[in-house]
Amino acid sequence: MVAAALWNRSGQVLIAQRPQGKPLAGRWEFPGGKVNHGESERDALARELLEELGVEVTAARPFMRLKAAYPDREVELSLWIIEAFNGTPRGRDGQRLKWVAPAALGGEDILEADRPFIDALRSLPAPR
């Protein structure tokens, strides 16, 4: 699984709400998704962000990797820093989006798998 940290010009990070009908609906997460067989993480990230948010990733770098256990499965999640993108993010799958200051991310109902990313992002300067 891959996830993305996208910043706006105000230094806020984008989070997405899981839509109804999906596991953990209503909870917030960093946008991203599954890596298909034979696909690189970078390619999966670009595909997922185009499909989910309608943005084209033009520069990204891997930042942090972790494993998380849920009652029904274990996931390995790779967070990427999106250094540049084209377009304006919008929820193409019906999901709500929200820009949040990194210092305020801890107050959001973010999925447990994404929570370790919060502290790391707080100390990272937003890409310019």
mmCIF file of C-alpha atoms in Angstrom:
data_model
loop_
_atom_site.group_PDB
_atom_site.id
_atom_site.type_symbol
_atom_site.label_atom_id
_atom_site.label_comp_id
_atom_site.label_asym_id
_atom_site.label_seq_id
_atom_site.Cartn_x
_atom_site.Cartn_y
_atom_site.Cartn_z
ATOM 1 C CA MET A 1 0.000 0.000 0.000
ATOM 2 C CA VAL A 2 1.126 3.524 -0.732
ATOM 3 C CA ALA A 3 0.015 6.788 0.822
ATOM 4 C CA ALA A 4 0.714 10.397 -0.052
ATOM 5 C CA ALA A 5 1.478 13.542 1.891
ATOM 6 C CA LEU A 6 0.349 16.480 -0.268
ATOM 7 C CA TRP A 7 0.720 20.060 0.949
ATOM 8 C CA ASN A 8 -1.101 23.184 -0.119
ATOM 9 C CA ARG A 9 0.499 26.631 -0.289
ATOM 10 C CA SER A 10 -0.595 27.323 3.302
ATOM 11 C CA GLY A 11 1.479 24.400 4.607
ATOM 12 C CA GLN A 12 -1.519 22.145 5.280
ATOM 13 C CA VAL A 13 -1.602 18.423 4.503
ATOM 14 C CA LEU A 14 -4.451 16.717 2.631
ATOM 15 C CA ILE A 15 -6.415 13.897 4.255
ATOM 16 C CA ALA A 16 -9.330 11.960 2.783
ATOM 17 C CA GLN A 17 -12.381 10.478 4.475
ATOM 18 C CA ARG A 18 -13.119 6.847 3.663
ATOM 19 C CA PRO A 19 -16.445 6.740 1.802
ATOM 20 C CA GLN A 20 -19.522 4.786 2.846
ATOM 21 C CA GLY A 21 -19.430 1.149 1.791
ATOM 22 C CA LYS A 22 -15.701 0.741 2.398
ATOM 23 C CA PRO A 23 -14.140 -0.763 5.535
ATOM 24 C CA LEU A 24 -13.609 1.865 8.251
ATOM 25 C CA ALA A 25 -15.949 4.299 6.449
ATOM 26 C CA GLY A 26 -15.976 7.792 7.917
ATOM 27 C CA ARG A 27 -12.401 7.607 9.212
ATOM 28 C CA TRP A 28 -9.654 9.802 7.755
ATOM 29 C CA GLU A 29 -6.462 8.704 6.001
ATOM 30 C CA PHE A 30 -3.689 9.932 3.783
ATOM 31 C CA PRO A 31 -4.764 9.359 0.167
ATOM 32 C CA GLY A 32 -3.315 6.422 -1.730
ATOM 33 C CA GLY A 33 -4.049 2.770 -2.304
ATOM 34 C CA LYS A 34 -2.882 -0.620 -3.411
ATOM 35 C CA VAL A 35 0.163 -1.427 -5.504
ATOM 36 C CA ASN A 36 -0.799 -3.710 -8.389
ATOM 37 C CA HIS A 37 1.311 -6.729 -9.316
ATOM 38 C CA GLY A 38 4.294 -5.602 -11.408
ATOM 39 C CA GLU A 39 3.744 -1.933 -10.557
ATOM 40 C CA SER A 40 6.321 0.216 -8.756
ATOM 41 C CA GLU A 41 5.258 2.124 -5.658
ATOM 42 C CA ARG A 42 5.860 5.412 -7.503
ATOM 43 C CA ASP A 43 3.649 4.324 -10.403
ATOM 44 C CA ALA A 44 0.941 3.056 -8.036
ATOM 45 C CA LEU A 45 0.976 6.345 -6.158
ATOM 46 C CA ALA A 46 0.668 8.369 -9.364
ATOM 47 C CA ARG A 47 -2.177 6.147 -10.598
ATOM 48 C CA GLU A 48 -4.073 6.228 -7.300
ATOM 49 C CA LEU A 49 -3.809 10.017 -6.922
ATOM 50 C CA LEU A 50 -4.982 10.559 -10.482
ATOM 51 C CA GLU A 51 -7.911 8.140 -10.003
ATOM 52 C CA GLU A 52 -8.909 9.321 -6.507
ATOM 53 C CA LEU A 53 -8.033 13.013 -6.558
ATOM 54 C CA GLY A 54 -7.611 13.997 -10.197
ATOM 55 C CA VAL A 55 -4.054 15.254 -9.677
ATOM 56 C CA GLU A 56 -0.941 14.434 -11.667
ATOM 57 C CA VAL A 57 2.143 13.778 -9.546
ATOM 58 C CA THR A 58 5.202 15.455 -11.059
ATOM 59 C CA ALA A 59 7.704 14.944 -8.214
ATOM 60 C CA ALA A 60 7.602 12.525 -5.275
ATOM 61 C CA ARG A 61 9.994 10.771 -2.946
ATOM 62 C CA PRO A 62 9.634 7.889 -0.488
ATOM 63 C CA PHE A 63 9.612 9.058 3.112
ATOM 64 C CA MET A 64 8.611 6.361 5.599
ATOM 65 C CA ARG A 65 7.539 2.704 5.657
ATOM 66 C CA LEU A 66 5.702 0.820 8.367
ATOM 67 C CA LYS A 67 3.604 -2.246 9.083
ATOM 68 C CA ALA A 68 0.213 -2.045 10.752
ATOM 69 C CA ALA A 69 -2.088 -4.771 12.023
ATOM 70 C CA TYR A 70 -5.866 -4.625 11.832
ATOM 71 C CA PRO A 71 -8.132 -7.320 13.278
ATOM 72 C CA ASP A 72 -8.601 -8.886 9.836
ATOM 73 C CA ARG A 73 -5.224 -8.217 8.162
ATOM 74 C CA GLU A 74 -1.734 -6.767 8.301
ATOM 75 C CA VAL A 75 -0.643 -4.066 5.877
ATOM 76 C CA GLU A 76 2.694 -2.607 4.870
ATOM 77 C CA LEU A 77 2.322 1.081 4.130
ATOM 78 C CA SER A 78 4.775 3.370 2.363
ATOM 79 C CA LEU A 79 4.294 7.133 2.782
ATOM 80 C CA TRP A 80 5.566 9.328 -0.043
ATOM 81 C CA ILE A 81 6.146 13.056 0.020
ATOM 82 C CA ILE A 82 4.526 14.678 -2.989
ATOM 83 C CA GLU A 83 6.917 17.479 -3.834
ATOM 84 C CA ALA A 84 4.936 18.763 -6.824
ATOM 85 C CA PHE A 85 1.639 17.993 -8.539
ATOM 86 C CA ASN A 86 -0.657 19.457 -11.185
ATOM 87 C CA GLY A 87 -4.358 19.980 -10.644
ATOM 88 C CA THR A 88 -6.651 20.673 -7.739
ATOM 89 C CA PRO A 89 -7.461 17.678 -5.512
ATOM 90 C CA ARG A 90 -11.105 16.673 -5.469
ATOM 91 C CA GLY A 91 -12.802 13.535 -4.176
ATOM 92 C CA ARG A 92 -13.475 11.588 -7.360
ATOM 93 C CA ASP A 93 -14.719 8.527 -5.418
ATOM 94 C CA GLY A 94 -17.206 10.570 -3.393
ATOM 95 C CA GLN A 95 -14.791 10.940 -0.468
ATOM 96 C CA ARG A 96 -14.533 14.175 1.482
ATOM 97 C CA LEU A 97 -11.168 15.908 1.520
ATOM 98 C CA LYS A 98 -9.738 18.221 4.135
ATOM 99 C CA TRP A 99 -6.558 20.317 4.416
ATOM 100 C CA VAL A 100 -5.147 20.178 7.948
ATOM 101 C CA ALA A 101 -2.115 21.826 9.535
ATOM 102 C CA PRO A 102 0.429 19.118 10.434
ATOM 103 C CA ALA A 103 0.296 20.188 14.095
ATOM 104 C CA ALA A 104 -3.489 19.532 14.114
ATOM 105 C CA LEU A 105 -3.429 16.086 12.462
ATOM 106 C CA GLY A 106 -3.402 14.344 15.862
ATOM 107 C CA GLY A 107 -6.888 15.709 16.557
ATOM 108 C CA GLU A 108 -8.374 14.046 13.476
ATOM 109 C CA ASP A 109 -9.939 10.566 13.440
ATOM 110 C CA ILE A 110 -7.097 9.159 11.332
ATOM 111 C CA LEU A 111 -6.732 5.426 10.761
ATOM 112 C CA GLU A 112 -4.373 3.682 13.164
ATOM 113 C CA ALA A 113 -2.103 2.599 10.286
ATOM 114 C CA ASP A 114 -1.557 6.267 9.330
ATOM 115 C CA ARG A 115 -1.047 7.625 12.863
ATOM 116 C CA PRO A 116 2.749 7.026 13.018
ATOM 117 C CA PHE A 117 3.108 9.314 10.013
ATOM 118 C CA ILE A 118 1.686 12.271 11.938
ATOM 119 C CA ASP A 119 4.690 12.892 14.211
ATOM 120 C CA ALA A 120 7.097 12.476 11.306
ATOM 121 C CA LEU A 121 5.185 14.979 9.186
ATOM 122 C CA ARG A 122 5.063 17.561 11.987
ATOM 123 C CA SER A 123 8.847 17.902 11.910
ATOM 124 C CA LEU A 124 9.105 18.003 8.129
ATOM 125 C CA PRO A 125 9.077 21.325 6.269
ATOM 126 C CA ALA A 126 6.390 21.513 3.584
ATOM 127 C CA PRO A 127 7.717 21.149 0.039
ATOM 128 C CA ARG A 128 7.968 24.460 -1.812
#
